[in-house]
Amino acid sequence: MNDIQPKKTSLIDRFLSFVEKVGNALPHPATLFAGFAFGVVILSWVFAQTDLSVIHPGTGETISVVNLISQEGIYLMLTKLVKNFTDFAPLGVVLVAMLGIGIAEGSGLIGTLIRILVLKSPKSIITFVVVFAGVLSNTASEVGYVLLVPLSAVIFLAFGKHPIAGLAAAFAGVSGGYSANLLLGTIDPLLQGISQEAAQIIDTDYSINAACNYYFMFVSTFFIGIAGTIVTEKIVIPRLGEYKGDIEAEEMHSLTSEERRGLIYAGITALVLTVVILAGILPESGFLRSVDEPENIFKSALMKGIVSWIFIIAAICGIAYGKGAGTFKNDADIMKGMAKSMETMSSYIVLVFFAAQFVAYFKWTNLGLICAVKGAQFLETIGLDKIPLLICFIFLAALINLVMGSASAKWTLMAPVFIPMFMLVGISPELTQVAYRIGDSVTNIISPMMSYFALIVAFIQRYDKNAGIGTVIATMLPYSIAFLIVWVVLMAVWLVLDLPIGPDSPLHYLPN
C-alpha cells in the first residue's frame, strides 16, 4: 500500500490557483498591454458611432468618446508615441531611485543592513513589520514601491520564507493600505482641496482641513497591519510553499571589522544628511521650503523631491559604506553598481512602453471618464440608508479604481457628484472622503491600471520567471478582500459609535 497521501488543497487554494492559471494563460504582460491599447482604439471607433456621451459633473461640459481611428486620433498616436513613454509617471521615478539604490546595493550596504535586521529581529513579527512599514511608507509617496517592496522580498528570503510572500506583504501595505497612516501624507491635502470645492457647491462657506480623516486613518493602520499579517501567514505563504529558485539568501554571518567600519562611515554620513535636511525644512524660511508657499511643508523640496532624496541618500551613504568597507576602490566600481541595477529594469522598461501607450489612449478616448460617470449615475438612483449607501459607494470607488488609476483624477470626477448628493442626505464631506479612500485603496493591488503594477510584475519575475499578471492578481486578491472587509466593518462601527473621523470633522452634515 502506498502510504503517501496526496496533498489536500483548500477551496481558497483551488480558486486562487484557477485565477493564477487563467491570468498566466494570457500573453506576456507587455503583449497584453499592447493588446489593450489596440482594443481601446477599436472601442473608441465603435462607441464614437453611437454618440455616447455624459455631462461632466464638475464643469457641466459634455464628454464624448474621441475616435482614435480618425485623422485627429492617428495624429495623436504617431506624434505622442515617444512622449507617452517618457512622460509615464513611474518610469523616471523608478529608474532614478534604482540608480541610487544600485550604488547602496553594489557597495554591500543594503546586504549588511538586511543581515542586521535578520539577526536582531524576531522571526515571529517580521511579517507584521513589513506590512506596517509598507503602510507608513505612503507618507513618502513612491519610496514604498521602489525601495521597500523589493527589499522585503530579500528580507523574507533571508528569514527562510518565500521571497514573493515578502514582496506581496510589502505591496499590500504600500498600495492596499494606501489611505492608512500614522502621519499625514501628500494625498491628504490633495484630496481635501478637491472635497472642499465640491462641498461648497452646497455650502459656500464649508471648510475642510487636511487632517479631516486623520483619526480614522491612524486607527486603520493597525487593523490593516494585522489583516495583512494574517493573510500573508495563513494564505500566501502556505500557498507559495518552499522557494526553489536560483536566487540565494544573504549570508547571516556576523559582521566583519571592515563591514562595521563601513557602517560607521555610512551612519555618520546619514547623520550629516539628516542635519542638513532638518536645517532646510524645520524653519519656515528654510532652504528646502517652497518659495511660493513656505508654510506648506507638503510643497517643500523634501516632499516634492522625495525621489531625488532617495537617490541622494542611497548613493552618498552607499559610497561612504563602500569606502569604509573597502568594497569601492574607485569611481568605476560605483558606476558598475548603477549599471547593474539598470540590468534588472530591462523587462520593466519594455513593459512600460506598451503600458504607457494604453494609459494614454484610454485617457484620450474619454472612456474612463464615461465609465465613472455612468457608474455614479447608477448608484445615485438607489435609495439606501447611510451605512449601506456608503458601502455601495466604497464598492463603486473600488470598481472604478480598476479602470482609472489616479486617486486625485477619480476624486476630481466623483467628488462633485457624491459630496453634494450625500450632504443633502446628512452625510458630511469628510465621511464621504473616507469612504472614497477605502474603495480607492483596496483594489490598487489587483488593478493593472495602477501606475506601479508593471513594476510589481517585474519584481515577481525576478523570483519566478513564469509569473505574469495572473500571479500578481492571485497572490494579492486575498489581501484586497481582507482589507475591504476590515475597513467596511471598521467604518460601520465608527458610524454606530458616532466617533469623529478627524479634528473638527463631523460624521453628519447639518445645513445652516
mmCIF file of N, CA, C and O in Angstrom, residues 240-282:
data_model
loop_
_atom_site.group_PDB
_atom_site.id
_atom_site.type_symbol
_atom_site.label_atom_id
_atom_site.label_comp_id
_atom_site.label_asym_id
_atom_site.label_seq_id
_atom_site.Cartn_x
_atom_site.Cartn_y
_atom_site.Cartn_z
ATOM 1 N N LEU A 240 2.290 29.460 -1.509
ATOM 2 C CA LEU A 240 3.529 29.543 -2.291
ATOM 3 C C LEU A 240 4.456 28.366 -2.008
ATOM 4 O O LEU A 240 5.205 27.924 -2.886
ATOM 5 N N GLY A 241 4.428 27.879 -0.774
ATOM 6 C CA GLY A 241 5.288 26.752 -0.423
ATOM 7 C C GLY A 241 6.748 27.152 -0.294
ATOM 8 O O GLY A 241 7.082 28.314 -0.058
ATOM 9 N N GLU A 242 7.630 26.196 -0.470
ATOM 10 C CA GLU A 242 9.074 26.444 -0.321
ATOM 11 C C GLU A 242 9.643 27.062 -1.596
ATOM 12 O O GLU A 242 9.312 26.668 -2.705
ATOM 13 N N TYR A 243 10.507 28.065 -1.406
ATOM 14 C CA TYR A 243 11.140 28.710 -2.560
ATOM 15 C C TYR A 243 12.261 27.823 -3.092
ATOM 16 O O TYR A 243 13.138 27.389 -2.346
ATOM 17 N N LYS A 244 12.224 27.548 -4.396
ATOM 18 C CA LYS A 244 13.226 26.680 -5.021
ATOM 19 C C LYS A 244 13.901 27.368 -6.206
ATOM 20 O O LYS A 244 14.381 26.715 -7.124
ATOM 21 N N GLY A 245 13.932 28.688 -6.147
ATOM 22 C CA GLY A 245 14.532 29.448 -7.238
ATOM 23 C C GLY A 245 16.047 29.518 -7.150
ATOM 24 O O GLY A 245 16.677 28.907 -6.271
ATOM 25 N N ASP A 246 16.627 30.290 -8.064
ATOM 26 C CA ASP A 246 18.085 30.367 -8.174
ATOM 27 C C ASP A 246 18.711 31.423 -7.269
ATOM 28 O O ASP A 246 19.906 31.376 -6.989
ATOM 29 N N ILE A 247 17.914 32.397 -6.837
ATOM 30 C CA ILE A 247 18.475 33.494 -6.055
ATOM 31 C C ILE A 247 18.723 33.031 -4.628
ATOM 32 O O ILE A 247 17.842 32.465 -3.968
ATOM 33 N N GLU A 248 19.923 33.275 -4.160
ATOM 34 C CA GLU A 248 20.307 32.814 -2.831
ATOM 35 C C GLU A 248 20.100 33.914 -1.793
ATOM 36 O O GLU A 248 20.190 35.104 -2.096
ATOM 37 N N ALA A 249 19.820 33.484 -0.575
ATOM 38 C CA ALA A 249 19.622 34.427 0.516
ATOM 39 C C ALA A 249 20.949 35.037 0.936
ATOM 40 O O ALA A 249 22.020 34.460 0.737
ATOM 41 N N GLU A 250 20.858 36.247 1.518
ATOM 42 C CA GLU A 250 22.037 36.874 2.087
ATOM 43 C C GLU A 250 22.586 36.007 3.222
ATOM 44 O O GLU A 250 21.826 35.467 4.027
ATOM 45 N N GLU A 251 23.902 35.849 3.255
ATOM 46 C CA GLU A 251 24.508 35.066 4.326
ATOM 47 C C GLU A 251 24.353 35.789 5.663
ATOM 48 O O GLU A 251 24.489 37.006 5.738
ATOM 49 N N MET A 252 24.089 35.006 6.711
ATOM 50 C CA MET A 252 23.778 35.591 8.006
ATOM 51 C C MET A 252 24.955 35.537 8.988
ATOM 52 O O MET A 252 24.760 35.460 10.187
ATOM 53 N N HIS A 253 26.187 35.550 8.465
ATOM 54 C CA HIS A 253 27.344 35.545 9.371
ATOM 55 C C HIS A 253 27.462 36.899 10.052
ATOM 56 O O HIS A 253 26.941 37.908 9.583
ATOM 57 N N SER A 254 28.145 36.940 11.176
ATOM 58 C CA SER A 254 28.314 38.198 11.914
ATOM 59 C C SER A 254 29.159 39.171 11.108
ATOM 60 O O SER A 254 29.889 38.782 10.185
ATOM 61 N N LEU A 255 29.073 40.442 11.448
ATOM 62 C CA LEU A 255 29.741 41.480 10.670
ATOM 63 C C LEU A 255 31.259 41.405 10.845
ATOM 64 O O LEU A 255 31.775 41.151 11.938
ATOM 65 N N THR A 256 31.958 41.664 9.759
ATOM 66 C CA THR A 256 33.412 41.751 9.812
ATOM 67 C C THR A 256 33.822 43.147 10.277
ATOM 68 O O THR A 256 32.999 44.069 10.322
ATOM 69 N N SER A 257 35.102 43.308 10.583
ATOM 70 C CA SER A 257 35.587 44.625 11.014
ATOM 71 C C SER A 257 35.443 45.653 9.898
ATOM 72 O O SER A 257 35.143 46.833 10.149
ATOM 73 N N GLU A 258 35.660 45.201 8.639
ATOM 74 C CA GLU A 258 35.503 46.120 7.503
ATOM 75 C C GLU A 258 34.048 46.574 7.363
ATOM 76 O O GLU A 258 33.778 47.751 7.086
ATOM 77 N N GLU A 259 33.115 45.632 7.543
ATOM 78 C CA GLU A 259 31.694 45.987 7.434
ATOM 79 C C GLU A 259 31.289 46.930 8.557
ATOM 80 O O GLU A 259 30.492 47.864 8.332
ATOM 81 N N ARG A 260 31.809 46.713 9.749
ATOM 82 C CA ARG A 260 31.489 47.621 10.853
ATOM 83 C C ARG A 260 32.020 49.025 10.566
ATOM 84 O O ARG A 260 31.341 50.020 10.844
ATOM 85 N N ARG A 261 33.239 49.085 10.010
ATOM 86 C CA ARG A 261 33.791 50.396 9.664
ATOM 87 C C ARG A 261 32.940 51.065 8.570
ATOM 88 O O ARG A 261 32.670 52.268 8.624
ATOM 89 N N GLY A 262 32.508 50.275 7.612
ATOM 90 C CA GLY A 262 31.654 50.815 6.565
ATOM 91 C C GLY A 262 30.349 51.358 7.124
ATOM 92 O O GLY A 262 29.867 52.422 6.705
ATOM 93 N N LEU A 263 29.771 50.641 8.101
ATOM 94 C CA LEU A 263 28.528 51.108 8.718
ATOM 95 C C LEU A 263 28.747 52.401 9.503
ATOM 96 O O LEU A 263 27.875 53.275 9.521
ATOM 97 N N ILE A 264 29.896 52.513 10.144
ATOM 98 C CA ILE A 264 30.207 53.754 10.872
ATOM 99 C C ILE A 264 30.274 54.925 9.893
ATOM 100 O O ILE A 264 29.701 56.000 10.125
ATOM 101 N N TYR A 265 30.974 54.723 8.775
ATOM 102 C CA TYR A 265 31.079 55.774 7.750
ATOM 103 C C TYR A 265 29.683 56.149 7.225
ATOM 104 O O TYR A 265 29.352 57.324 7.084
ATOM 105 N N ALA A 266 28.880 55.107 6.918
ATOM 106 C CA ALA A 266 27.535 55.356 6.379
ATOM 107 C C ALA A 266 26.650 56.031 7.428
ATOM 108 O O ALA A 266 25.846 56.916 7.097
ATOM 109 N N GLY A 267 26.787 55.621 8.695
ATOM 110 C CA GLY A 267 25.987 56.213 9.759
ATOM 111 C C GLY A 267 26.301 57.683 9.966
ATOM 112 O O GLY A 267 25.393 58.507 10.132
ATOM 113 N N ILE A 268 27.586 58.011 9.963
ATOM 114 C CA ILE A 268 27.984 59.425 10.114
ATOM 115 C C ILE A 268 27.452 60.239 8.934
ATOM 116 O O ILE A 268 26.939 61.355 9.099
ATOM 117 N N THR A 269 27.571 59.669 7.745
ATOM 118 C CA THR A 269 27.074 60.352 6.545
ATOM 119 C C THR A 269 25.574 60.576 6.628
ATOM 120 O O THR A 269 25.075 61.665 6.310
ATOM 121 N N ALA A 270 24.820 59.549 7.059
ATOM 122 C CA ALA A 270 23.369 59.674 7.191
ATOM 123 C C ALA A 270 23.002 60.726 8.229
ATOM 124 O O ALA A 270 22.039 61.489 8.044
ATOM 125 N N LEU A 271 23.787 60.801 9.316
ATOM 126 C CA LEU A 271 23.532 61.797 10.355
ATOM 127 C C LEU A 271 23.730 63.209 9.812
ATOM 128 O O LEU A 271 22.918 64.112 10.066
ATOM 129 N N VAL A 272 24.811 63.402 9.060
ATOM 130 C CA VAL A 272 25.073 64.719 8.462
ATOM 131 C C VAL A 272 23.950 65.106 7.502
ATOM 132 O O VAL A 272 23.454 66.238 7.515
ATOM 133 N N LEU A 273 23.524 64.160 6.677
ATOM 134 C CA LEU A 273 22.434 64.435 5.730
ATOM 135 C C LEU A 273 21.145 64.771 6.468
ATOM 136 O O LEU A 273 20.383 65.652 6.048
ATOM 137 N N THR A 274 20.884 64.080 7.578
ATOM 138 C CA THR A 274 19.687 64.348 8.369
ATOM 139 C C THR A 274 19.707 65.761 8.932
ATOM 140 O O THR A 274 18.696 66.481 8.902
ATOM 141 N N VAL A 275 20.873 66.188 9.443
ATOM 142 C CA VAL A 275 21.016 67.553 9.979
ATOM 143 C C VAL A 275 20.767 68.588 8.875
ATOM 144 O O VAL A 275 20.073 69.593 9.080
ATOM 145 N N VAL A 276 21.321 68.319 7.695
ATOM 146 C CA VAL A 276 21.128 69.237 6.565
ATOM 147 C C VAL A 276 19.648 69.343 6.205
ATOM 148 O O VAL A 276 19.115 70.440 5.982
ATOM 149 N N ILE A 277 18.974 68.186 6.149
ATOM 150 C CA ILE A 277 17.545 68.182 5.798
ATOM 151 C C ILE A 277 16.723 68.922 6.849
ATOM 152 O O ILE A 277 15.852 69.745 6.512
ATOM 153 N N LEU A 278 16.985 68.658 8.127
ATOM 154 C CA LEU A 278 16.245 69.320 9.191
ATOM 155 C C LEU A 278 16.480 70.827 9.182
ATOM 156 O O LEU A 278 15.554 71.623 9.403
ATOM 157 N N ALA A 279 17.722 71.223 8.913
ATOM 158 C CA ALA A 279 18.035 72.651 8.844
ATOM 159 C C ALA A 279 17.311 73.328 7.689
ATOM 160 O O ALA A 279 16.981 74.517 7.758
ATOM 161 N N GLY A 280 17.053 72.563 6.647
ATOM 162 C CA GLY A 280 16.385 73.136 5.488
ATOM 163 C C GLY A 280 14.877 73.075 5.548
ATOM 164 O O GLY A 280 14.202 73.806 4.806
ATOM 165 N N ILE A 281 14.326 72.210 6.425
ATOM 166 C CA ILE A 281 12.875 72.003 6.416
ATOM 167 C C ILE A 281 12.171 72.535 7.655
ATOM 168 O O ILE A 281 11.002 72.934 7.593
ATOM 169 N N LEU A 282 12.848 72.564 8.828
ATOM 170 C CA LEU A 282 12.165 72.978 10.053
ATOM 171 C C LEU A 282 11.838 74.465 10.104
ATOM 172 O O LEU A 282 10.701 74.846 10.387
#
